[in-house]
PDB file of C-alpha atoms in Angstrom:
ATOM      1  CA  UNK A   1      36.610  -2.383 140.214  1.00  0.00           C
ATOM      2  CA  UNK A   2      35.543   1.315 139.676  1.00  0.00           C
ATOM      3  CA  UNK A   3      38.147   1.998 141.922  1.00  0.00           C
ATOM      4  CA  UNK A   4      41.093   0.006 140.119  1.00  0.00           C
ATOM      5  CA  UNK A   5      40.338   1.957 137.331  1.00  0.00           C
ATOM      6  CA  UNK A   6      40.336   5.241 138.706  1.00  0.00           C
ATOM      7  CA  UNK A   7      43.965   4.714 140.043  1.00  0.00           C
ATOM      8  CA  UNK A   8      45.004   3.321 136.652  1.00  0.00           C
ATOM      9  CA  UNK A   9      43.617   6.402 135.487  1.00  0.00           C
ATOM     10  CA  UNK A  10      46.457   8.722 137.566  1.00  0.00           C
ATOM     11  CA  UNK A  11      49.154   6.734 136.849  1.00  0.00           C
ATOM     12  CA  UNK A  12      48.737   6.721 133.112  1.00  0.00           C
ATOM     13  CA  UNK A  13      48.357  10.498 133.615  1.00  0.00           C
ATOM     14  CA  UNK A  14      51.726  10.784 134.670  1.00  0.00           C
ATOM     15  CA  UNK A  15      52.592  10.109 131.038  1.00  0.00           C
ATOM     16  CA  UNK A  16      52.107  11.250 127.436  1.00  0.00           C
ATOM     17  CA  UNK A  17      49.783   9.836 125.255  1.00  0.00           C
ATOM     18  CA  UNK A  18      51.691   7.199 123.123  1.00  0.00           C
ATOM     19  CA  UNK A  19      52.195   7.597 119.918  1.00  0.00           C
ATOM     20  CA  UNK A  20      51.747   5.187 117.102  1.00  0.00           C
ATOM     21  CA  UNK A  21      54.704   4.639 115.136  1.00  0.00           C
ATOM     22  CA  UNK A  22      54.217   4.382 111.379  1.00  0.00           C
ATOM     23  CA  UNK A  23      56.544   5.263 108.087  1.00  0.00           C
ATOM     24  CA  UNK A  24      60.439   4.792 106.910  1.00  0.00           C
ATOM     25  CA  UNK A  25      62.634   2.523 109.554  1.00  0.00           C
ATOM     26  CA  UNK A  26      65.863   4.282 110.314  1.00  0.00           C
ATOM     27  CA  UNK A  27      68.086   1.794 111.928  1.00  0.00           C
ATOM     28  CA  UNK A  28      71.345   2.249 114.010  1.00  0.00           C
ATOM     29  CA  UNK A  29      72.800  -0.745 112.654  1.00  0.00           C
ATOM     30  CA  UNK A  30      72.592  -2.524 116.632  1.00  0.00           C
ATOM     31  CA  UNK A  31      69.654  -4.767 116.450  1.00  0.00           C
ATOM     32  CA  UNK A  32      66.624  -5.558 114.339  1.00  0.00           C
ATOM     33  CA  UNK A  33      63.832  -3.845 114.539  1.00  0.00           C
ATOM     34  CA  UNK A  34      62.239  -3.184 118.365  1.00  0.00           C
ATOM     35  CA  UNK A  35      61.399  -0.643 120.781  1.00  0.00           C
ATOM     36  CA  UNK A  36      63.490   1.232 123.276  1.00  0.00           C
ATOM     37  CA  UNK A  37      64.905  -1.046 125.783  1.00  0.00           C
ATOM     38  CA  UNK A  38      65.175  -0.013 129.321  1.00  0.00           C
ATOM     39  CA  UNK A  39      67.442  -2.387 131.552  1.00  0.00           C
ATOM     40  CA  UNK A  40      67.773  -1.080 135.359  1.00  0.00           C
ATOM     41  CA  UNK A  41      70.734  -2.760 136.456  1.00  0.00           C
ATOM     42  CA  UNK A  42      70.680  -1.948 140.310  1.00  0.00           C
ATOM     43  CA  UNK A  43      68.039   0.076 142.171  1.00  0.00           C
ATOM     44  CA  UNK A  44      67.840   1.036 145.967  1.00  0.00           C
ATOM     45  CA  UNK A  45      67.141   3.732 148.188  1.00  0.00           C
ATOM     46  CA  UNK A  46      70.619   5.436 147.181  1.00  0.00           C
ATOM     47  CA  UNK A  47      69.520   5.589 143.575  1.00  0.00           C
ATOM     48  CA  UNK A  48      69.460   3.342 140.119  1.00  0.00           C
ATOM     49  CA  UNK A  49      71.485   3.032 137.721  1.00  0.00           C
ATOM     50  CA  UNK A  50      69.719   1.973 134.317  1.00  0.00           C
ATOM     51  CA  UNK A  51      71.340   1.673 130.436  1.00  0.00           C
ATOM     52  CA  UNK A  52      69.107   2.484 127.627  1.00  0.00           C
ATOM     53  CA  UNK A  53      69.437   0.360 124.196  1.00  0.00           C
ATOM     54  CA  UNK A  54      68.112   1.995 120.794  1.00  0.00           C
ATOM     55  CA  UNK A  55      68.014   0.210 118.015  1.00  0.00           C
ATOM     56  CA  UNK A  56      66.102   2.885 115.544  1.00  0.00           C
ATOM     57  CA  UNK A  57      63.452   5.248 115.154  1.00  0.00           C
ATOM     58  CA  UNK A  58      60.133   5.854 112.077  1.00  0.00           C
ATOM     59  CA  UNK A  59      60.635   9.016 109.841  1.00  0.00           C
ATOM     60  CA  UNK A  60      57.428  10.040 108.857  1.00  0.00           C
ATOM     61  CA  UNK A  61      57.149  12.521 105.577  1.00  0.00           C
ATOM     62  CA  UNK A  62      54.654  15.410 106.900  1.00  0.00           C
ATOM     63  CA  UNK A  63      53.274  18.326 104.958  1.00  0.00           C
ATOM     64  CA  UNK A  64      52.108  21.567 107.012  1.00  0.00           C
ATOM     65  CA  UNK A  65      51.373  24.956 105.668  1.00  0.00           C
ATOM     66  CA  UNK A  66      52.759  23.981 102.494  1.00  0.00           C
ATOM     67  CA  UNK A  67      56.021  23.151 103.706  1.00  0.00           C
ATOM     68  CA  UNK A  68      57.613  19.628 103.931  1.00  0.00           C
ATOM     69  CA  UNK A  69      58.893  18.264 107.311  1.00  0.00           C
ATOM     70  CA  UNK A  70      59.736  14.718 109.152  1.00  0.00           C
ATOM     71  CA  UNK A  71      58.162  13.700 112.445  1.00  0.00           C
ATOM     72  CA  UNK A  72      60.196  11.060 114.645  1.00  0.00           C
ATOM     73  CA  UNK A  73      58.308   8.120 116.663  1.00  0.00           C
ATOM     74  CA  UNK A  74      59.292   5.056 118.138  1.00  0.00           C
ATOM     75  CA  UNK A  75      56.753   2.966 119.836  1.00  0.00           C
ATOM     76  CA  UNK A  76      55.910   3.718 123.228  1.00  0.00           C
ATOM     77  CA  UNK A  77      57.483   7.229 122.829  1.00  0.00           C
ATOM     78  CA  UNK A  78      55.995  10.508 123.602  1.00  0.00           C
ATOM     79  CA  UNK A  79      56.312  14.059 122.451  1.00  0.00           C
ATOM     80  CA  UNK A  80      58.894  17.062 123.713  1.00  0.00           C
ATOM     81  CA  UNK A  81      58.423  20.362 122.576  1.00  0.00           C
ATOM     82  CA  UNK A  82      57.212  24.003 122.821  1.00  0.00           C
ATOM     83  CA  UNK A  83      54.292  25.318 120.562  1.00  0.00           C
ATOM     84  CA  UNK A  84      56.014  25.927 116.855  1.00  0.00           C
ATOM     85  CA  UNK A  85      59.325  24.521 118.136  1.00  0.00           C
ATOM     86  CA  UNK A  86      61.093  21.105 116.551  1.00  0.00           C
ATOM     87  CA  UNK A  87      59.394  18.472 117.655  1.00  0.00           C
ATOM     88  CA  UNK A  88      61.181  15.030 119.139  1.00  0.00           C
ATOM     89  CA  UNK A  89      60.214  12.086 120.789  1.00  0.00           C
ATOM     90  CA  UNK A  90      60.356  10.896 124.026  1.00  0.00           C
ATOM     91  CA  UNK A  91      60.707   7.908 126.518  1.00  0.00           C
ATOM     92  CA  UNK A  92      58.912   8.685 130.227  1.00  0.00           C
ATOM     93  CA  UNK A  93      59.039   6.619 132.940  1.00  0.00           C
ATOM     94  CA  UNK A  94      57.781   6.868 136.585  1.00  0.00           C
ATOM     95  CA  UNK A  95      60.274   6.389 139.249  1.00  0.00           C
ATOM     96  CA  UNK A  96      59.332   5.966 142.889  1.00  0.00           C
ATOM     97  CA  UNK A  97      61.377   7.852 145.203  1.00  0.00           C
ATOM     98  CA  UNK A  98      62.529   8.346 149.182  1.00  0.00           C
ATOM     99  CA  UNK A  99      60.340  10.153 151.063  1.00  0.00           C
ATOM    100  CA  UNK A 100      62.567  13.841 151.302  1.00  0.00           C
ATOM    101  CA  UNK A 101      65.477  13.106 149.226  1.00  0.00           C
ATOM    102  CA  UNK A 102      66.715  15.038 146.412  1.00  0.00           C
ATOM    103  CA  UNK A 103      67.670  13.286 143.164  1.00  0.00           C
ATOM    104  CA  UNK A 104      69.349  13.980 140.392  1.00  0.00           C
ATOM    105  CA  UNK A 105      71.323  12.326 137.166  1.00  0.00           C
ATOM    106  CA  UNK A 106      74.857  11.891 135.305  1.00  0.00           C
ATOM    107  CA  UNK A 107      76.168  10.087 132.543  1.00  0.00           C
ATOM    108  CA  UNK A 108      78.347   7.002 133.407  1.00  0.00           C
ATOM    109  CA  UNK A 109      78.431   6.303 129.406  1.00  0.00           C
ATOM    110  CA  UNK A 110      77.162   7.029 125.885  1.00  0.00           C
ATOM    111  CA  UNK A 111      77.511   5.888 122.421  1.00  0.00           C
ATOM    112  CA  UNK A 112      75.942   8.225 119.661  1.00  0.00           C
ATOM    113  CA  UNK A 113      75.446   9.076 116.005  1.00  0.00           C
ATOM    114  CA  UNK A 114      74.745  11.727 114.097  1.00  0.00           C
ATOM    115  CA  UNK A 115      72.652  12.329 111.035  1.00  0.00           C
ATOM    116  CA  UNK A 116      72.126  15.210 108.451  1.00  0.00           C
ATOM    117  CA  UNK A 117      69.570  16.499 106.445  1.00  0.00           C
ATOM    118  CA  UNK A 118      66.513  16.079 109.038  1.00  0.00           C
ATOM    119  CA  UNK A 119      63.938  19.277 109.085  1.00  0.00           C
ATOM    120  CA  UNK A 120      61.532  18.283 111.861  1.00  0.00           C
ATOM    121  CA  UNK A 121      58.347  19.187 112.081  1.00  0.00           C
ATOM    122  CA  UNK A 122      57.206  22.141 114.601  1.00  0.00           C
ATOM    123  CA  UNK A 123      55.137  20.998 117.739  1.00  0.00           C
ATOM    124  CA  UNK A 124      51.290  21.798 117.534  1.00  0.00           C
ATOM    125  CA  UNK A 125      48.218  22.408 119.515  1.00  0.00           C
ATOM    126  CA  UNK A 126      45.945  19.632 117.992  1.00  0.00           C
ATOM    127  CA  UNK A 127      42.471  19.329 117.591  1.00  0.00           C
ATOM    128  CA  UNK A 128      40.440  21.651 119.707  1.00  0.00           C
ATOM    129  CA  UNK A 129      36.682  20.822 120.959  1.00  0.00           C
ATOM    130  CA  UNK A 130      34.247  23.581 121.222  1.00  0.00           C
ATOM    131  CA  UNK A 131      30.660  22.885 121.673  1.00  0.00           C
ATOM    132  CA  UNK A 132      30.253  24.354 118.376  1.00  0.00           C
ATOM    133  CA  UNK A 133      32.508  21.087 117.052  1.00  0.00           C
ATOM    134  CA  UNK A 134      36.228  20.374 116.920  1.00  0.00           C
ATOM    135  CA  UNK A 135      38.665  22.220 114.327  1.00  0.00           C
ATOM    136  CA  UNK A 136      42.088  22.507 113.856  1.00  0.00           C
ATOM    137  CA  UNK A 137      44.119  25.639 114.800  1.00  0.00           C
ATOM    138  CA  UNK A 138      46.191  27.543 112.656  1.00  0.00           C
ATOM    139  CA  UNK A 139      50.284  26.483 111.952  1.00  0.00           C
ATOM    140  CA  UNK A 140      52.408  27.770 114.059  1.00  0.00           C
ATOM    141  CA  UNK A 141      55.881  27.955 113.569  1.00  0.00           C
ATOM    142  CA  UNK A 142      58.647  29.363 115.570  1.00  0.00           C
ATOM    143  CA  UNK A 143      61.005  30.402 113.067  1.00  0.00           C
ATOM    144  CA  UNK A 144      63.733  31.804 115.052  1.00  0.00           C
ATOM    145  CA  UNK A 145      63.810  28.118 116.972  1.00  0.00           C
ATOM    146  CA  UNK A 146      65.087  26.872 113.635  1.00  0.00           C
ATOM    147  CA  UNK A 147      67.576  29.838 112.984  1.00  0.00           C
ATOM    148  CA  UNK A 148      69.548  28.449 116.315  1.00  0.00           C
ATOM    149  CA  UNK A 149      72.813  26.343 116.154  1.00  0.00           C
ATOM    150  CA  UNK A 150      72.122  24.084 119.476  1.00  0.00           C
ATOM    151  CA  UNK A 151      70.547  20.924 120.802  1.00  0.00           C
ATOM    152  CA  UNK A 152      66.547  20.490 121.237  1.00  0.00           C
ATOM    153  CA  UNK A 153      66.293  19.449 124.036  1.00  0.00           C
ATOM    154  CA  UNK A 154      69.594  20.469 125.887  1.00  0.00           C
ATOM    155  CA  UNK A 155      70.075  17.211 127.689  1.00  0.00           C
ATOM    156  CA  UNK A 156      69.455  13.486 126.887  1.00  0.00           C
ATOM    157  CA  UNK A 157      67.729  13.472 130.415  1.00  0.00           C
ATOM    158  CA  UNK A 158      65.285  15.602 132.489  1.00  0.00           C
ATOM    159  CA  UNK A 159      64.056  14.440 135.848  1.00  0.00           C
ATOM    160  CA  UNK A 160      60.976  15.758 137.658  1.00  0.00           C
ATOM    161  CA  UNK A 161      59.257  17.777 140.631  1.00  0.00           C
ATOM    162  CA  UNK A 162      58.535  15.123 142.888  1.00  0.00           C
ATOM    163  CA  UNK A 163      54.406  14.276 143.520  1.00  0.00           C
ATOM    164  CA  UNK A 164      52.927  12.408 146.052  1.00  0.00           C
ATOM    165  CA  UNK A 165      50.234  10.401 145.926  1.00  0.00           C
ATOM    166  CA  UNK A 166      48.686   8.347 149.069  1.00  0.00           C
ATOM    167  CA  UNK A 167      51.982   9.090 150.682  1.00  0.00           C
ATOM    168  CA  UNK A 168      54.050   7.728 147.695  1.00  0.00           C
ATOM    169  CA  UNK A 169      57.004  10.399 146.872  1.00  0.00           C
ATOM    170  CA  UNK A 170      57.058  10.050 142.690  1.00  0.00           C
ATOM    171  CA  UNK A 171      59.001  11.766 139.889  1.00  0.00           C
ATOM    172  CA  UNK A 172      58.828  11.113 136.117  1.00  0.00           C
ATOM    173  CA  UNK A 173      61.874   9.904 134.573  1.00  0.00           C
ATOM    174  CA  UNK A 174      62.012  11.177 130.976  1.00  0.00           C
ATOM    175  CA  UNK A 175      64.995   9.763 128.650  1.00  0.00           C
ATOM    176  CA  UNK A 176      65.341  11.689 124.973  1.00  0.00           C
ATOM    177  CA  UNK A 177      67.644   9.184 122.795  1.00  0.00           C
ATOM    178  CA  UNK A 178      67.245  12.047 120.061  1.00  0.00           C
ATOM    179  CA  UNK A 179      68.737  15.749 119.813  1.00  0.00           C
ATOM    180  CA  UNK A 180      68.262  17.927 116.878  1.00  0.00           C
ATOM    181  CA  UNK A 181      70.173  20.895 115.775  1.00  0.00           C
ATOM    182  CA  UNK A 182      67.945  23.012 113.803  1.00  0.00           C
ATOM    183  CA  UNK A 183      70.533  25.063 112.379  1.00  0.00           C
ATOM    184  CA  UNK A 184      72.685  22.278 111.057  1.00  0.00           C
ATOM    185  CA  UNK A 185      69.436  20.313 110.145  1.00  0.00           C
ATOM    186  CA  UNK A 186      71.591  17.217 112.425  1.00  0.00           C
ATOM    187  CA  UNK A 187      70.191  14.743 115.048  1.00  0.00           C
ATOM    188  CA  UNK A 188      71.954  12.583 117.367  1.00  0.00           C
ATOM    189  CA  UNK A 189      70.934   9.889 118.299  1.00  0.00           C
ATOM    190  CA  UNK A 190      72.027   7.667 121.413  1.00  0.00           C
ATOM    191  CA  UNK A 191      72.552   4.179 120.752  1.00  0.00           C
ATOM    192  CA  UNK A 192      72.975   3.342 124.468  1.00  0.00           C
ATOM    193  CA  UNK A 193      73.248   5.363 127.209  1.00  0.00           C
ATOM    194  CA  UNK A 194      73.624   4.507 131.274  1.00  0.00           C
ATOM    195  CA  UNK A 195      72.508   6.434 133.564  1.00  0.00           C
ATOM    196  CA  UNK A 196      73.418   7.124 137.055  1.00  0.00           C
ATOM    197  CA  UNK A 197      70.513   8.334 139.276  1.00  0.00           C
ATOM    198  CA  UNK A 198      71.301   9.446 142.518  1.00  0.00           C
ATOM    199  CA  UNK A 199      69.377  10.346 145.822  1.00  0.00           C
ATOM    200  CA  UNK A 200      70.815  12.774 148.424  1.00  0.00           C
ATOM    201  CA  UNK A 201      70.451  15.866 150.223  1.00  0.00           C
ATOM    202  CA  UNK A 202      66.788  17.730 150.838  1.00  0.00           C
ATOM    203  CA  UNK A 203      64.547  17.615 147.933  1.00  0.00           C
ATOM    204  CA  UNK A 204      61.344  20.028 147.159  1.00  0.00           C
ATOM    205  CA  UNK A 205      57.978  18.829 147.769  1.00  0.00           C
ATOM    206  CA  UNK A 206      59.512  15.585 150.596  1.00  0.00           C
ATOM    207  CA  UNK A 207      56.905  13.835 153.131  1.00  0.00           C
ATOM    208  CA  UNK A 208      57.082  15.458 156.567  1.00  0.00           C
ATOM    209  CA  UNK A 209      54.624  13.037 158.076  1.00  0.00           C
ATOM    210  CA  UNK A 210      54.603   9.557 156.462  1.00  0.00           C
ATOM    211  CA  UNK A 211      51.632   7.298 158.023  1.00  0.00           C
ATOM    212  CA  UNK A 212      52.395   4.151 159.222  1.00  0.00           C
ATOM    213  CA  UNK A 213      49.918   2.299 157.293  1.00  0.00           C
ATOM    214  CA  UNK A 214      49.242   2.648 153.219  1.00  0.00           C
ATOM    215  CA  UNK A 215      46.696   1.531 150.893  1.00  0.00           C
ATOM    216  CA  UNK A 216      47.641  -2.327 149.683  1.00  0.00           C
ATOM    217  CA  UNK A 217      45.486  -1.251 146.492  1.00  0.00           C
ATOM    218  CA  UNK A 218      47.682   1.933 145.438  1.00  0.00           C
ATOM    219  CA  UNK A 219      50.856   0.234 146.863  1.00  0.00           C
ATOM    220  CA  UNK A 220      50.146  -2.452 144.372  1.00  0.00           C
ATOM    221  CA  UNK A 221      49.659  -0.275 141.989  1.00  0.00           C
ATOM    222  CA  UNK A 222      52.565   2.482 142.210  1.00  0.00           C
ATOM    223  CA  UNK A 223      54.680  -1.303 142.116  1.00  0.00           C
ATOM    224  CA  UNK A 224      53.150  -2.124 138.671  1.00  0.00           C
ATOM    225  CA  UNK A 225      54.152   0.954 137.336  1.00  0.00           C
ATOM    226  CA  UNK A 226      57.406   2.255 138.767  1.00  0.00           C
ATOM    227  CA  UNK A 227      60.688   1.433 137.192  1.00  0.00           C
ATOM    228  CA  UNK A 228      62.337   0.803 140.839  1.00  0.00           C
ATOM    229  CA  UNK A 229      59.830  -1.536 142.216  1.00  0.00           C
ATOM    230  CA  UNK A 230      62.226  -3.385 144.651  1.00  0.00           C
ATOM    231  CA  UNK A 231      64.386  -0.457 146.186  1.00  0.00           C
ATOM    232  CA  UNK A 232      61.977   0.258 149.023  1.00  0.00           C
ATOM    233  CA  UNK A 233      60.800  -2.585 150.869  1.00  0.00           C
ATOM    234  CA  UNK A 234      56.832  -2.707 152.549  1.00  0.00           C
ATOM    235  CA  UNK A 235      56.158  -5.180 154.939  1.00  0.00           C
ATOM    236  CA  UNK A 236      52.101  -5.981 153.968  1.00  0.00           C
ATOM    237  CA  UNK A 237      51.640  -5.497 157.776  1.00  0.00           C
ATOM    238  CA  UNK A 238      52.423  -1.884 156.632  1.00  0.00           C
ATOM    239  CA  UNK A 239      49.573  -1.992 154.436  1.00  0.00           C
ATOM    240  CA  UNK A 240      45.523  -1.350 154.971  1.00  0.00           C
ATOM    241  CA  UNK A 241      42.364  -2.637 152.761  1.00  0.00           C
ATOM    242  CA  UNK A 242      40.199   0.752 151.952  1.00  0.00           C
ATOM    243  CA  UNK A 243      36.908   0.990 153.401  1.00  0.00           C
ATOM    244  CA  UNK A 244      33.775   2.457 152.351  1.00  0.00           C
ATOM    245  CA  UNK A 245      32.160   5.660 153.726  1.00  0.00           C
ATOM    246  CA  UNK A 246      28.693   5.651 153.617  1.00  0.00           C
ATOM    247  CA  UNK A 247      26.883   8.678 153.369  1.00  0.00           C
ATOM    248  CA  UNK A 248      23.012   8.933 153.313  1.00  0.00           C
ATOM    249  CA  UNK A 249      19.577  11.025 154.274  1.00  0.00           C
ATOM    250  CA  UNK A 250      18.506  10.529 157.908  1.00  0.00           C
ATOM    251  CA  UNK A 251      15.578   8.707 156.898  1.00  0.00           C
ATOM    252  CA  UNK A 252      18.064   6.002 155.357  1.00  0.00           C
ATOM    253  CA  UNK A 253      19.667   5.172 158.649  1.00  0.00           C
ATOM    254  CA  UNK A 254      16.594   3.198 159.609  1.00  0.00           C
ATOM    255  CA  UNK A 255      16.510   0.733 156.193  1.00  0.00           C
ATOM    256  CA  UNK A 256      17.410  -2.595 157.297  1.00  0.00           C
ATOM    257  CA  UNK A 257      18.554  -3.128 153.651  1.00  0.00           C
ATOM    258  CA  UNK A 258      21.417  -0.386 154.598  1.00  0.00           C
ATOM    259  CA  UNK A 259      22.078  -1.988 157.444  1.00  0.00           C
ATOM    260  CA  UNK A 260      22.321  -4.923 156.101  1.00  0.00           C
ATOM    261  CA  UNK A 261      25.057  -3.212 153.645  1.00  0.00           C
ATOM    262  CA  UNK A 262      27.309  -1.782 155.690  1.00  0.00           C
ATOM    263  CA  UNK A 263      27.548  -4.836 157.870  1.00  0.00           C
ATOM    264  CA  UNK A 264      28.363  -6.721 154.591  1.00  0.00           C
ATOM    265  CA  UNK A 265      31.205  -4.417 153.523  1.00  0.00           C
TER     266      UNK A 265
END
């Protein structure tokens, strides 16, 4: 069990910290009320192709250093942004990938708005613990960021470096229906967008010697969690049950209750 939830514990590391959506509903006039849909519409070891539906977004009123600003959230959405820059949120998912292929995305089709009068708030550090006790740093604000007449964050996608873990090639997915112009004080906002992602070529960080055999427990896990479950197939013959090392004083290896143990597990 300790073990389940140490896994769970790197997989939800992958990701931000959710954020709790709460103040004015801005809807895009699609649906009611709901989160970010994700739809993967084909996925296989060439790639997936996936369409994102947005229905809205919360527009929370913020006050900080005096100064009046909105912070975006949708549930299940995380945070993009440097230190002092406009913050936006974000949608990241985990993707599982082939073992020393490249990937990367394009934009098969899009449907945006765009709205005005939006000053979003700057991206901070957050509480910081000391042993002394926590306290919050000082504002920062970046106030050239907000000077500049283009799109935070450039694109409405960002794949990236591949990990592995227990010989599982991974890469985080991250999908940004939102865009501000600080300038202009304007956001667009993608009502649906479809993406194409594609695997080819040599990518950084691949798996130059796969084993034969991987863990059912983490398999099972990396297939809860990845948005392409099905596009690599693993025959359970390919998979092994962990086992225990035990590792003790000399003076143990003569308790039949040990023995008694490790013949057990």
């Amino acid at each position: 069990m300790k073990k389940i939830g140490l896994l769970n514990g790197i997989a939800l590391a992958l990701f931000c910290i959710l954020q709790p959506a709460s103040g004015e509903w801005i809807s895009l006039g699609i649906s009611p009320q709901s989160t970010a849909e994700i739809r993967v519409e084909r996925a296989d070891e060439n790639g997936l192709r996936l369409h994102l539906m947005f229905s809205g977004f919360e527009s929370e009123a913020v006050e900080l250093a005096e100064t009046d600003f909105q912070r975006l959230s949708f549930q299940g959405s995380g945070v993009w942004g440097q230190l002092g820059q406009p913050e936006l949120p974000v949608l990241r998912k985990l993707v599982r990938l082939p073992e020393q292929s490249d990937w990367h995305w394009e934009i098969v089709n899009s449907d945006f708005v765009e709205l005005s009068d939006y000053t979003l708030s700057p991206h901070q550090e957050g509480t910081v613990e000391t042993p002394e006790g926590a306290y919050d740093p000082d504002v920062v604000f970046d106030e050239t960021s907000y000077l500049m007449d283009r799109w935070f964050p450039t694109e409405p996608v960002e794949l990236g470096s591949p990990i592995i873990m227990r010989d599982f090639r991974l890469g985080r997915l991250e999908l940004r229906p939102i865009q501000y112009n600080p300038a202009r004080k304007l956001l667009r906002v993608y009502r649906n967008l479809t993406v194409q992602i594609i695997f080819e070529g040599r990518g950084e960080n691949p798996i130059l010697n796969p084993r034969t055999q991987k863990s059912r427990v983490f398999s099972r896990l990396v297939t809860a969690n990845v948005i392409n479950p099905e596009a690599f197939s693993l025959d359970e013959n390919d998979e092994v049950l962990g086992g225990y090392l035990f590792i003790t004083p000399p003076s143990f290896q003569s308790n039949q209750w040990l023995t008694d143990l490790v013949e057990w597990k």
